[in-house]
Coordinates of N, CA and C in Angstrom, one line a residue:
Chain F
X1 N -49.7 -45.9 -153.7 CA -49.0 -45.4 -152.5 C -47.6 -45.8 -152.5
X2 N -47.0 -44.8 -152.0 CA -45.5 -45.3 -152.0 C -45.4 -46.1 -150.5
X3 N -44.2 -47.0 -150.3 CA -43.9 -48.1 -149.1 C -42.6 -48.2 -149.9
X4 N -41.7 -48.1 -148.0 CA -40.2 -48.4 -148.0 C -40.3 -49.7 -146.9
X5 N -39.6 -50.7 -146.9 CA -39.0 -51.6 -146.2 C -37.8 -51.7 -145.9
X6 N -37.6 -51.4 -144.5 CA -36.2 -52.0 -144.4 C -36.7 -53.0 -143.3
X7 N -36.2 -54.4 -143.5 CA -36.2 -55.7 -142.8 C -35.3 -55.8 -141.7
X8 N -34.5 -54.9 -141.8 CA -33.2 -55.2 -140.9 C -33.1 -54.4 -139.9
X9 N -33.5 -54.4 -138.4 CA -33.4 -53.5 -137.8 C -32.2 -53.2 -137.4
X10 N -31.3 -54.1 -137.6 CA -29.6 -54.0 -136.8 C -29.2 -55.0 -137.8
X11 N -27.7 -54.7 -138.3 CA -27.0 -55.4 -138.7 C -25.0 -54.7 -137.9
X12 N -24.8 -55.9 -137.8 CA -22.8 -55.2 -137.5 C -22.1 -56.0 -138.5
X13 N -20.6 -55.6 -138.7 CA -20.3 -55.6 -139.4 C -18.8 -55.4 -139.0
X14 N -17.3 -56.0 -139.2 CA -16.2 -56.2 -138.9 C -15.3 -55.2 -139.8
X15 N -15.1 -54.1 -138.8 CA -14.1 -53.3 -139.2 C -13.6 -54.0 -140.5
X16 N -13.2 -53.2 -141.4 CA -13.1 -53.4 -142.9 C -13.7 -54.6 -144.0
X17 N -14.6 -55.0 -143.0 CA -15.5 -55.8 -144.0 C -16.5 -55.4 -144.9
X18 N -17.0 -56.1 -145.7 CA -18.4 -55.8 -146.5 C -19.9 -55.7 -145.7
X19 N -20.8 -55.1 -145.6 CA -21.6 -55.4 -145.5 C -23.2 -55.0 -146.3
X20 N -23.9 -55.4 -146.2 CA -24.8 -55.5 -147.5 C -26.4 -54.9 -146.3
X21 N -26.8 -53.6 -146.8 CA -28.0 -53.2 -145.6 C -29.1 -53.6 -147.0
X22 N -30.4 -53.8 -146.7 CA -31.8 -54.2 -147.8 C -32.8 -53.2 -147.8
X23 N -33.5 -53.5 -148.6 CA -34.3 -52.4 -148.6 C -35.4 -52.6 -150.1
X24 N -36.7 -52.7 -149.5 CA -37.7 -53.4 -150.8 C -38.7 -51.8 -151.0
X25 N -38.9 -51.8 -152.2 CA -39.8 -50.3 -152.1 C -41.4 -50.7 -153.0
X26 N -42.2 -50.0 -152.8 CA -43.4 -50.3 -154.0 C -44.0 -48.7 -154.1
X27 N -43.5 -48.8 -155.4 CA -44.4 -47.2 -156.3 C -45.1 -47.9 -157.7
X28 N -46.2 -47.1 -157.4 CA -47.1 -46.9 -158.6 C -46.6 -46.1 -160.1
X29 N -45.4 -45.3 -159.9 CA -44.7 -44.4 -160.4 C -43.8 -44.9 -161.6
X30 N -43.4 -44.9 -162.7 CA -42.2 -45.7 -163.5 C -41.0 -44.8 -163.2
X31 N -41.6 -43.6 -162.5 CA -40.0 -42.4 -162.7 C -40.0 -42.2 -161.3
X32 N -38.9 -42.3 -160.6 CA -39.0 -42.2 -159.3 C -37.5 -41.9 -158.6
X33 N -36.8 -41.5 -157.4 CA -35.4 -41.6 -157.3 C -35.6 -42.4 -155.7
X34 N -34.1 -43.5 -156.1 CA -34.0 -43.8 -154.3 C -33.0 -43.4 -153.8
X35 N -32.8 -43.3 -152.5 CA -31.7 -43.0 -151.3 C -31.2 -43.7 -150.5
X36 N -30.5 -43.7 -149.9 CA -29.7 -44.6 -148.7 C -29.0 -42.9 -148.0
X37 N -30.1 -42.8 -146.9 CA -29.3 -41.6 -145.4 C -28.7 -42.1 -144.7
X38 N -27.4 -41.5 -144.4 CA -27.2 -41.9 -142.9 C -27.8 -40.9 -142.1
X39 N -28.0 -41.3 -140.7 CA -28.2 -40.6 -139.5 C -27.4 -40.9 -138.5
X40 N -25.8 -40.6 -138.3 CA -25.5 -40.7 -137.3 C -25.7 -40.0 -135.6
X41 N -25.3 -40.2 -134.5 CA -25.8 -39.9 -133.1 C -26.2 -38.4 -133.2
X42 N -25.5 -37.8 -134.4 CA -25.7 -36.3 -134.2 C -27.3 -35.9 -134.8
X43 N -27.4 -36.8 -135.1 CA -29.1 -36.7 -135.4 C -29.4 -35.9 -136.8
X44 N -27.5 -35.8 -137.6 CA -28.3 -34.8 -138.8 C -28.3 -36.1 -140.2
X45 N -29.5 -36.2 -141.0 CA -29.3 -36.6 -142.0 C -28.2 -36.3 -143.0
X46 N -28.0 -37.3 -143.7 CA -27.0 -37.3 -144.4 C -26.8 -38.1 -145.8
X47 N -26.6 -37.7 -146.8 CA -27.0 -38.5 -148.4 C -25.8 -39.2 -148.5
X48 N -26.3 -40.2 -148.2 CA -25.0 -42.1 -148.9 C -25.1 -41.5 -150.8
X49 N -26.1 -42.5 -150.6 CA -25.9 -42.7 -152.4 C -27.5 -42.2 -152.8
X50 N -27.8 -41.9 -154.0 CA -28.8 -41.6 -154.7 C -29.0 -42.5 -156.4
X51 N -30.0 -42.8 -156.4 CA -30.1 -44.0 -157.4 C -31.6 -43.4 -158.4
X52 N -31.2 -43.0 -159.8 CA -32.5 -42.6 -160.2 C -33.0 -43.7 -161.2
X53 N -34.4 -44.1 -161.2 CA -34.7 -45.7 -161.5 C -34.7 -45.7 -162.9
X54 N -34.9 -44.6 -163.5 CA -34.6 -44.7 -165.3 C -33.1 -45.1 -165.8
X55 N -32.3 -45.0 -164.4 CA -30.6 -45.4 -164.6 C -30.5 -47.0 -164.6
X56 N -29.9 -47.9 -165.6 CA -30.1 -49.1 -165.3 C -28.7 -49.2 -164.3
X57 N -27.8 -48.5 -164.3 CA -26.4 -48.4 -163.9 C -26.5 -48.2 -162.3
X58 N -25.8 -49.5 -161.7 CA -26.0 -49.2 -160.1 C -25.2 -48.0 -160.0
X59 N -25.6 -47.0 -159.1 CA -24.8 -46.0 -158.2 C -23.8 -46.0 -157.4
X60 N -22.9 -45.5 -157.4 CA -21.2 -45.8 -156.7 C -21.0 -44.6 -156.2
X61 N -20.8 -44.4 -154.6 CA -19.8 -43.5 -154.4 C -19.2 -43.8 -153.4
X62 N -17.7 -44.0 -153.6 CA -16.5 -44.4 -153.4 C -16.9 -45.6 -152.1
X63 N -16.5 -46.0 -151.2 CA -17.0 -47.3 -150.6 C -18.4 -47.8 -150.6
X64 N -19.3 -47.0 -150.9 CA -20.9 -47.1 -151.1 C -21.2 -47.1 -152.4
X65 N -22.0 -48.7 -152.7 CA -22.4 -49.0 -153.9 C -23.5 -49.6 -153.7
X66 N -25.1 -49.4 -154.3 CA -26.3 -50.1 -154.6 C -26.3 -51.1 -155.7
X67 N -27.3 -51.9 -155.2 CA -27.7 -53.1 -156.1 C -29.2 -52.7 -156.3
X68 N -29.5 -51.8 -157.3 CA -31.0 -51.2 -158.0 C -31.5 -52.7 -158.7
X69 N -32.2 -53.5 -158.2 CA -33.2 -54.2 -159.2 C -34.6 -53.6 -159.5
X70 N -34.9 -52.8 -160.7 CA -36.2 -52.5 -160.6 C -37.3 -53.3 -160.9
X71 N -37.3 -54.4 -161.0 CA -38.0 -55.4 -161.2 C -38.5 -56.1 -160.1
X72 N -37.7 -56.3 -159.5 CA -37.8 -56.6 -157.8 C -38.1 -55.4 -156.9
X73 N -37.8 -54.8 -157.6 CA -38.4 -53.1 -156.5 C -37.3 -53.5 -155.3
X74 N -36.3 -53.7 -155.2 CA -35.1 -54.0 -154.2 C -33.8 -52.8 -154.6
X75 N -33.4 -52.6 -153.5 CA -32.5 -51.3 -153.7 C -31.7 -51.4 -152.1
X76 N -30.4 -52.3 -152.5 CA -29.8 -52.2 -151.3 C -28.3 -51.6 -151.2
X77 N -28.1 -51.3 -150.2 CA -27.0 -50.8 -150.2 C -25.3 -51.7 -149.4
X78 N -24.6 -51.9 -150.6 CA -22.9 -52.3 -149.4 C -22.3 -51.1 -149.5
X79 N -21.7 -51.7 -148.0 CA -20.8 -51.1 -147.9 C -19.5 -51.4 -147.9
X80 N -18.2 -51.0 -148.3 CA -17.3 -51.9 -148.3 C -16.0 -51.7 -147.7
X81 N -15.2 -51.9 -147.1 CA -13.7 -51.9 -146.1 C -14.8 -51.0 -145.1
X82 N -15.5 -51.5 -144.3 CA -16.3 -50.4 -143.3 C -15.5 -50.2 -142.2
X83 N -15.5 -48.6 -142.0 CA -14.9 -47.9 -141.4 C -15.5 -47.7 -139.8
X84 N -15.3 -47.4 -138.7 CA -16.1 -47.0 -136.8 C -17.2 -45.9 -137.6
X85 N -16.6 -44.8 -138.6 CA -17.3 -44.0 -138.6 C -19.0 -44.1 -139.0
X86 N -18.4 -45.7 -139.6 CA -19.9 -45.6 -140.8 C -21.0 -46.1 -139.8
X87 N -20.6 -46.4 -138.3 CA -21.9 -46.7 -137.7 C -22.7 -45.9 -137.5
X88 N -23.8 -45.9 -137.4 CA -25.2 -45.0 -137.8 C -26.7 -45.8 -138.1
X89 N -27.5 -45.0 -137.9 CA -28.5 -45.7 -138.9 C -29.0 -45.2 -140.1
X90 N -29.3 -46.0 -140.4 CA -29.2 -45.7 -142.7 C -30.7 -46.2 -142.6
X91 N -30.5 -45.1 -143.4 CA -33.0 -45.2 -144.0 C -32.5 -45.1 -145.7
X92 N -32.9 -46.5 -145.5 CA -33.7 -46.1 -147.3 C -34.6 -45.3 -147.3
X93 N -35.3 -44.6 -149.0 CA -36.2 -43.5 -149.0 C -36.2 -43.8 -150.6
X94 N -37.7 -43.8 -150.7 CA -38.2 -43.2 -151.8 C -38.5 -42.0 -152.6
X95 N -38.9 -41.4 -153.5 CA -39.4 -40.2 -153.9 C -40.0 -40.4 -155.2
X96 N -41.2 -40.3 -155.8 CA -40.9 -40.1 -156.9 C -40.9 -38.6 -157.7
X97 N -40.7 -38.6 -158.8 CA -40.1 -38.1 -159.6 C -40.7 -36.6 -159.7
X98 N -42.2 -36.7 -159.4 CA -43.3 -35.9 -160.1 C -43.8 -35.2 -159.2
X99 N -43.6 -36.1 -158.0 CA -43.7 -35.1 -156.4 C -42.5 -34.8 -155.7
X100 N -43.0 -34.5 -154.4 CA -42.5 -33.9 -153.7 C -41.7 -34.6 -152.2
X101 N -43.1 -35.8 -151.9 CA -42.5 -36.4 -151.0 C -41.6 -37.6 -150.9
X102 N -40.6 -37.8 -149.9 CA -39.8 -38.7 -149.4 C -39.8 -39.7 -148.3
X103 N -40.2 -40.7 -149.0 CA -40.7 -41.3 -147.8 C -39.8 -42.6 -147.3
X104 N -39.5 -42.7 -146.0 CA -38.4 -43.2 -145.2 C -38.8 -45.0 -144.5
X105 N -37.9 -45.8 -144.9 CA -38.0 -47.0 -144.5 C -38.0 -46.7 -143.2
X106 N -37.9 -47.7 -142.3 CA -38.0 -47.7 -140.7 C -36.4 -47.6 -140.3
X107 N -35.8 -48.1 -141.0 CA -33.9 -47.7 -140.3 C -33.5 -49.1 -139.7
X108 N -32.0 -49.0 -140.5 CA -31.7 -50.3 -140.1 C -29.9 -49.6 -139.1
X109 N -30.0 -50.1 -138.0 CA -28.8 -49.7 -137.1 C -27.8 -50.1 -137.5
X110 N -26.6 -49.6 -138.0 CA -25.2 -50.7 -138.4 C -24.1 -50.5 -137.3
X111 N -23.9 -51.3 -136.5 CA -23.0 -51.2 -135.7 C -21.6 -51.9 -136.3
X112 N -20.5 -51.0 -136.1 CA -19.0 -51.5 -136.9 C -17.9 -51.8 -135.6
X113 N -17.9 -53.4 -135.8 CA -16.8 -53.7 -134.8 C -15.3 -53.6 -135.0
X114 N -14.7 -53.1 -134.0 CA -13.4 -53.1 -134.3 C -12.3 -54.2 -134.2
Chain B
X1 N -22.2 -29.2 -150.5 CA -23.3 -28.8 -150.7 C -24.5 -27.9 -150.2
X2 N -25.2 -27.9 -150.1 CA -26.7 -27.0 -149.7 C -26.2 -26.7 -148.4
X3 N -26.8 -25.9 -147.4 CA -26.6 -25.6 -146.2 C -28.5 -25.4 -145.9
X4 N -28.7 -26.3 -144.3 CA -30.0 -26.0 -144.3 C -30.0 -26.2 -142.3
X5 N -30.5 -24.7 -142.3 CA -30.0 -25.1 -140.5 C -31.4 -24.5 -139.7
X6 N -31.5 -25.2 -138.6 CA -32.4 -25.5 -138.1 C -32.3 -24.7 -136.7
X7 N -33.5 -24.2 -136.2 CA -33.3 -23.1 -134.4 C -34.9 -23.4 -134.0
X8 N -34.7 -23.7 -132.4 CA -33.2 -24.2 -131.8 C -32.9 -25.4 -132.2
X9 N -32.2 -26.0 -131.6 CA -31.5 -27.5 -131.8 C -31.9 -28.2 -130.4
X10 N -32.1 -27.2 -129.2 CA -33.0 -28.2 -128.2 C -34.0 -27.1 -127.4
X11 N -35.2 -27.4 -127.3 CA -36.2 -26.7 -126.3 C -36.9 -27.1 -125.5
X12 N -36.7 -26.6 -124.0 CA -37.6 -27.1 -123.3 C -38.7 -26.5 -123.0
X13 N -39.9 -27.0 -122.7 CA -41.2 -25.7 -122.0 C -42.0 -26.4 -121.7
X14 N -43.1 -25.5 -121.0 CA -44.3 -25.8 -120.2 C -45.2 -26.6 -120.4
X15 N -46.3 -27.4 -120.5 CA -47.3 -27.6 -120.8 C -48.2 -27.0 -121.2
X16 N -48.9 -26.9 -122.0 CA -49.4 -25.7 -122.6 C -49.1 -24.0 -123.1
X17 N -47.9 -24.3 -123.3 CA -47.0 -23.2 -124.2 C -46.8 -23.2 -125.4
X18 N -46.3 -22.5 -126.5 CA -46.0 -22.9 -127.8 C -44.6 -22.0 -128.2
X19 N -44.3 -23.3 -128.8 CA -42.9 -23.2 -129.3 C -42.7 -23.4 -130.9
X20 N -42.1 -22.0 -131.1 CA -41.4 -22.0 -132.8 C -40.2 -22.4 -133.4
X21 N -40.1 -23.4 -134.3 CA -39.0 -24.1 -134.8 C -38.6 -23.2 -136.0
X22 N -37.3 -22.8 -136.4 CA -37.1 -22.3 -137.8 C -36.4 -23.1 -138.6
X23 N -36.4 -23.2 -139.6 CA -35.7 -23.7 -141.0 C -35.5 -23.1 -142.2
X24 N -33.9 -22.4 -142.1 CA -33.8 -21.8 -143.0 C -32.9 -22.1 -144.2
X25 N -32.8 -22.0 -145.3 CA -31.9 -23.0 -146.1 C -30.9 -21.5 -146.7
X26 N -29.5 -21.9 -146.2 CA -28.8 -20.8 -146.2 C -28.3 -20.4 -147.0
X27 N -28.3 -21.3 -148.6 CA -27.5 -20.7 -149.7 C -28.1 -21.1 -151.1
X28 N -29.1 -21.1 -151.0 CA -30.3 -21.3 -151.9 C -31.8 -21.4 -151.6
X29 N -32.2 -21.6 -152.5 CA -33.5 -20.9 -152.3 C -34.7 -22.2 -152.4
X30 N -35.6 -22.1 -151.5 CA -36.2 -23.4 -151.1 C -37.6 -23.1 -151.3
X31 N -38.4 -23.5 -152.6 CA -39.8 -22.7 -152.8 C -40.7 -24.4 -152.0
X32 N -40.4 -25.3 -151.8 CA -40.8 -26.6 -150.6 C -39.9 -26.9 -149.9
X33 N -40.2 -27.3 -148.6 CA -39.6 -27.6 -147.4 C -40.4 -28.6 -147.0
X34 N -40.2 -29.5 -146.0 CA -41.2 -30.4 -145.5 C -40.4 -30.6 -143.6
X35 N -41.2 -30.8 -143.1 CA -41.3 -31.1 -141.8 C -41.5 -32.6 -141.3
X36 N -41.0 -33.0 -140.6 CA -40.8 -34.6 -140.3 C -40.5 -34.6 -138.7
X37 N -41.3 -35.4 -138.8 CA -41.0 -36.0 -136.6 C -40.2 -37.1 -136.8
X38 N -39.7 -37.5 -135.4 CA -38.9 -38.4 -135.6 C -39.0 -39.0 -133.7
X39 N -39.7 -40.2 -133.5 CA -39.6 -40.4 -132.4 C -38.6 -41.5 -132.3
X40 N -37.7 -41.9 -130.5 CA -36.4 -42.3 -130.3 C -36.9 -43.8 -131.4
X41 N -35.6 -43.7 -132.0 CA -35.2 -45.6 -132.7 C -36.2 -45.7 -133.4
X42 N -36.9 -44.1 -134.3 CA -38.0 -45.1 -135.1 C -37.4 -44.0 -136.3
X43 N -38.3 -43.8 -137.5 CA -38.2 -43.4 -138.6 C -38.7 -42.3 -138.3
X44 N -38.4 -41.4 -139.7 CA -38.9 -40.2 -139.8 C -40.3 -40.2 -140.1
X45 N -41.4 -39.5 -139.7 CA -42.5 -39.2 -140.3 C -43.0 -38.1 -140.9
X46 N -43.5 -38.3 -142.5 CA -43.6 -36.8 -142.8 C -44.6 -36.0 -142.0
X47 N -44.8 -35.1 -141.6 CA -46.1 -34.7 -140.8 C -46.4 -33.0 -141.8
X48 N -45.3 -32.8 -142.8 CA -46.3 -31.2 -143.3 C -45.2 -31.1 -144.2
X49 N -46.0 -30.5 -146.0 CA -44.8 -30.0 -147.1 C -45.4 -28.4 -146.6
X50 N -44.3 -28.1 -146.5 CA -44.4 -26.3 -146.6 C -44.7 -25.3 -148.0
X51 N -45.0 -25.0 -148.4 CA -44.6 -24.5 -149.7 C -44.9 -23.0 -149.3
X52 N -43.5 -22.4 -150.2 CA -43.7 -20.9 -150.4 C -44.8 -20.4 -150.7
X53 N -45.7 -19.4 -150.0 CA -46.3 -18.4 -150.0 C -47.9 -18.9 -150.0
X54 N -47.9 -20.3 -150.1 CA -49.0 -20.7 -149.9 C -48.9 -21.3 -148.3
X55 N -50.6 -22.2 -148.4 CA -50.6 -23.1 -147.6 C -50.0 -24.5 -147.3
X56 N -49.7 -24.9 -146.3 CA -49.0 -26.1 -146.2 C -49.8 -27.4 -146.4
X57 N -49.4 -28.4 -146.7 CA -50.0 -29.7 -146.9 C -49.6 -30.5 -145.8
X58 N -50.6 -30.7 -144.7 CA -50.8 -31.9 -144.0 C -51.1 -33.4 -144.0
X59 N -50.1 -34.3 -143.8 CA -50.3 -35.6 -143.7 C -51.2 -35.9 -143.0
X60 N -51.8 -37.4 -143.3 CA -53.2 -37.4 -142.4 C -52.6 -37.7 -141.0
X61 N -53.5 -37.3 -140.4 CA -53.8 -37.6 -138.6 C -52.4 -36.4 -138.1
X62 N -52.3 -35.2 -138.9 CA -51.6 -34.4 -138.3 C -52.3 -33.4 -138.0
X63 N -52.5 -32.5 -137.0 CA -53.2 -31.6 -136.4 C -52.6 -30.4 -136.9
X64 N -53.4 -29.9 -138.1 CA -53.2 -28.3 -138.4 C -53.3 -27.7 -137.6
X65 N -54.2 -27.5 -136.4 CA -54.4 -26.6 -135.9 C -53.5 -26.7 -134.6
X66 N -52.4 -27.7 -134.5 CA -51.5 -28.0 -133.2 C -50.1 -27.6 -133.9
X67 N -50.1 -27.9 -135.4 CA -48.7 -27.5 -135.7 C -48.7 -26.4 -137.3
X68 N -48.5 -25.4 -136.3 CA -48.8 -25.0 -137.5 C -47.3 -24.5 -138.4
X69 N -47.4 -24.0 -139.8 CA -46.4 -24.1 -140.6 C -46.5 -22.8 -141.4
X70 N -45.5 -21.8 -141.8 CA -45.2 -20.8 -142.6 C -44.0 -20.6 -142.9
X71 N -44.3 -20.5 -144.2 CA -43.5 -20.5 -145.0 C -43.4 -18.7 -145.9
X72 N -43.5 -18.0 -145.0 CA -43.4 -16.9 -146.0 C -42.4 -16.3 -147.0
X73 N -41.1 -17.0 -147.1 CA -39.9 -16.3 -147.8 C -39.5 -17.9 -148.3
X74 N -38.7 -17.6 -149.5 CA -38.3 -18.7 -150.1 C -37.1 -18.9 -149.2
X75 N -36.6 -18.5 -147.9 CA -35.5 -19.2 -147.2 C -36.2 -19.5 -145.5
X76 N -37.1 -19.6 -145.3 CA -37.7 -19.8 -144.2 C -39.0 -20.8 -144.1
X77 N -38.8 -21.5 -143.7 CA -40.2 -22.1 -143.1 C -40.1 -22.3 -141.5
X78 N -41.5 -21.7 -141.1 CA -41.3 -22.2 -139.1 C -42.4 -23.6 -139.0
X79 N -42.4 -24.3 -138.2 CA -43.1 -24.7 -137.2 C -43.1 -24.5 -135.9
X80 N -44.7 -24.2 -135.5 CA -44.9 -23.9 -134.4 C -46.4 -24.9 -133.5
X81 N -45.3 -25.5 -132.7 CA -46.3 -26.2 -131.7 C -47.4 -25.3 -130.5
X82 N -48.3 -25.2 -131.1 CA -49.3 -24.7 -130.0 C -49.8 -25.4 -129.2
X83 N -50.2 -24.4 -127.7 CA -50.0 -25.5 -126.7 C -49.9 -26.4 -126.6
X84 N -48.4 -27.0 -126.2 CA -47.6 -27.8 -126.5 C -47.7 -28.7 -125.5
X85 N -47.9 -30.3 -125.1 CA -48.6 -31.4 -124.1 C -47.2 -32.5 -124.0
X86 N -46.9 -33.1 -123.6 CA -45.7 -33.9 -123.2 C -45.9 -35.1 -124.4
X87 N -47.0 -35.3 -124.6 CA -46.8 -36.2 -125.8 C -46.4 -35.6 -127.6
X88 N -46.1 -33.9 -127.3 CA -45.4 -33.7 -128.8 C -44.2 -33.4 -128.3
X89 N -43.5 -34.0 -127.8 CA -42.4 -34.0 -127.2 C -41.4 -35.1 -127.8
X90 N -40.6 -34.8 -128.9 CA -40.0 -35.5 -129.9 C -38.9 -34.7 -130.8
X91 N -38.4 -35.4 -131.7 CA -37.5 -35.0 -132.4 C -38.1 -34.3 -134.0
X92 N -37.9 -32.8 -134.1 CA -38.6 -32.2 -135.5 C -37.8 -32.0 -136.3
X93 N -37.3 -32.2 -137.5 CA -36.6 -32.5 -138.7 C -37.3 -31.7 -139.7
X94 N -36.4 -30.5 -140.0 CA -36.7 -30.2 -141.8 C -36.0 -30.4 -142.7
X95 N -36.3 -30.1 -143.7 CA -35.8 -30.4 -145.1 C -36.2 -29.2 -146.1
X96 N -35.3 -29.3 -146.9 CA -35.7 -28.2 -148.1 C -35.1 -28.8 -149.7
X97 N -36.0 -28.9 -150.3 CA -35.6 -28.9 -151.7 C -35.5 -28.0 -152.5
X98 N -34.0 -28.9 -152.9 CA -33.0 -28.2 -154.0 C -34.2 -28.0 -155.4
X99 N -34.4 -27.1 -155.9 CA -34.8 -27.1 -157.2 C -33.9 -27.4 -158.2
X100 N -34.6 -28.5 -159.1 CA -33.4 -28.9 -160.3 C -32.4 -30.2 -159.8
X101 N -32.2 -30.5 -158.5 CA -31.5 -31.3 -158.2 C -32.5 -32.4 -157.6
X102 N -33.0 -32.1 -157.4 CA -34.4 -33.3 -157.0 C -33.7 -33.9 -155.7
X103 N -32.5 -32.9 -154.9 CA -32.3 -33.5 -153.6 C -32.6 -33.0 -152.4
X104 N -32.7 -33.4 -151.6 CA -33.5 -32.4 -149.9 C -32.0 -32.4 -149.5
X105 N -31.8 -31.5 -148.8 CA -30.9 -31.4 -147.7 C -31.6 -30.7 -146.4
X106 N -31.3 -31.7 -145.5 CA -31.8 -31.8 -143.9 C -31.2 -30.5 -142.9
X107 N -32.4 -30.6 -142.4 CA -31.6 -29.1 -141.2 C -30.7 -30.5 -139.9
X108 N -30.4 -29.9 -138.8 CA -29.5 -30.4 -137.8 C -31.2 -31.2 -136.9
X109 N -31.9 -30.7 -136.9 CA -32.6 -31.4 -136.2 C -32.9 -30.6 -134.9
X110 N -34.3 -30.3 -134.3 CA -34.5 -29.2 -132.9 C -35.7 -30.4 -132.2
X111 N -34.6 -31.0 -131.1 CA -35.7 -31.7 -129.8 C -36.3 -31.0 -129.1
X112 N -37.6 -31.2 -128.8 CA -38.4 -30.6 -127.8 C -39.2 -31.4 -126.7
X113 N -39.1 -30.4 -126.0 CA -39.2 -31.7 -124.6 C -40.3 -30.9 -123.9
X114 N -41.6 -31.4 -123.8 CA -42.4 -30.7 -123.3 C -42.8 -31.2 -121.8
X115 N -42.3 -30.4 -120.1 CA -43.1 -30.3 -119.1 C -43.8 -30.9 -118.5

């Protein structure tokens, strides 16, 4: 069975600082892809970063960078110079490879102080 | 990217009425879609994969016969809540996958608030 963890229900984070959200996953699967959504107030999902586990190369897109340990089955996401905009909540998500479904950590809330 | 939009975006009704959600994915073609609830400050839950022209796949402890799902064209899937009780009164979320890109893109999301 697939299982997403996020441990963190809330984290904040200082206008243009770093911050680092977590996220532990367990698949039975060797081929599988992970995610980092945002959901901001407007309630529509939204794709951060996508990480596929046959890639040993963490995933980068432009202030958003994962730390994939497949060994650890850990897959977290920083963020970096954080911006008002980026508050939201962010769901990790699994899938694997061969199906169909996507299944969603619990959400961790990032509030960005200014 | 993808365009996947969702009607309505808010409904209200009666207790014992039923209400249809659409999801249509606007510029490609979606042979699975999947449906997901979402209650306040919690996570998504899958509750149904839709698939083109067949039957849909329900998650356990979801009521086929409360929500039902069709999918007849590769740009539509509905859900529809039959007689609808205050406790399915929540936030409904679709999705459609991209073929080949192994990515979902999300509709806007349609709250329903039941009476």
């Amino acid at each position: 069975a697939q299982t997403v963890t996020q441990s963190q229900p809330e984290m904040s984070v200082q206008e243009a600082e770093t911050v680092t959200l977590s996220c532990t996953y367990d698949t039975s699967e060797s081929d599988y892809y992970l995610f980092w959504y945002k959901q901001p107030p407007s309630r529509q999902m939204i794709l951060v970063i996508r990480q596929e586990a046959y890639k040993q190369q963490n995933a980068t897109e432009n202030r958003f960078s994962v730390n994939f340990q497949k060994a650890a089955k850990s897959f977290s996401l920083k963020i970096s110079d954080s911006q008002l905009g980026d508050a939201a909540m962010y769901f990790c998500a699994s899938r694997n490879t061969g199906g169909f479904k996507t299944i969603f950590g619990a959400g961790t809330r990032l509030f960005v102080k200014a | 990217g993808a365009v996947v939009s969702q009607h309505p975006s808010w409904v209200i009704c009666k207790s014992g009425t039923s209400v249809k959600i659409e999801c249509r994915s606007l510029d490609f073609q979606a042979t699975t879609m999947f449906w997901y609830r979402q209650f306040p400050k919690q996570s998504l839950m899958l509750m149904a994969t839709s698939n083109e022209g067949s039957k849909a796949t329900y998650e356990q402890g979801v009521e086929k016969d409360k929500f039902l799902i069709n999918h007849a064209s590769l740009t539509l899937s509905t859900l529809t809540v039959t007689s609808a009780h205050p406790e399915d009164s929540s936030f409904y979320i679709c999705s459609a996958l991209l073929a080949g890109s192994g990515e979902l893109f999300f509709g806007e999301g349609s709250r329903l608030t039941v009476l």
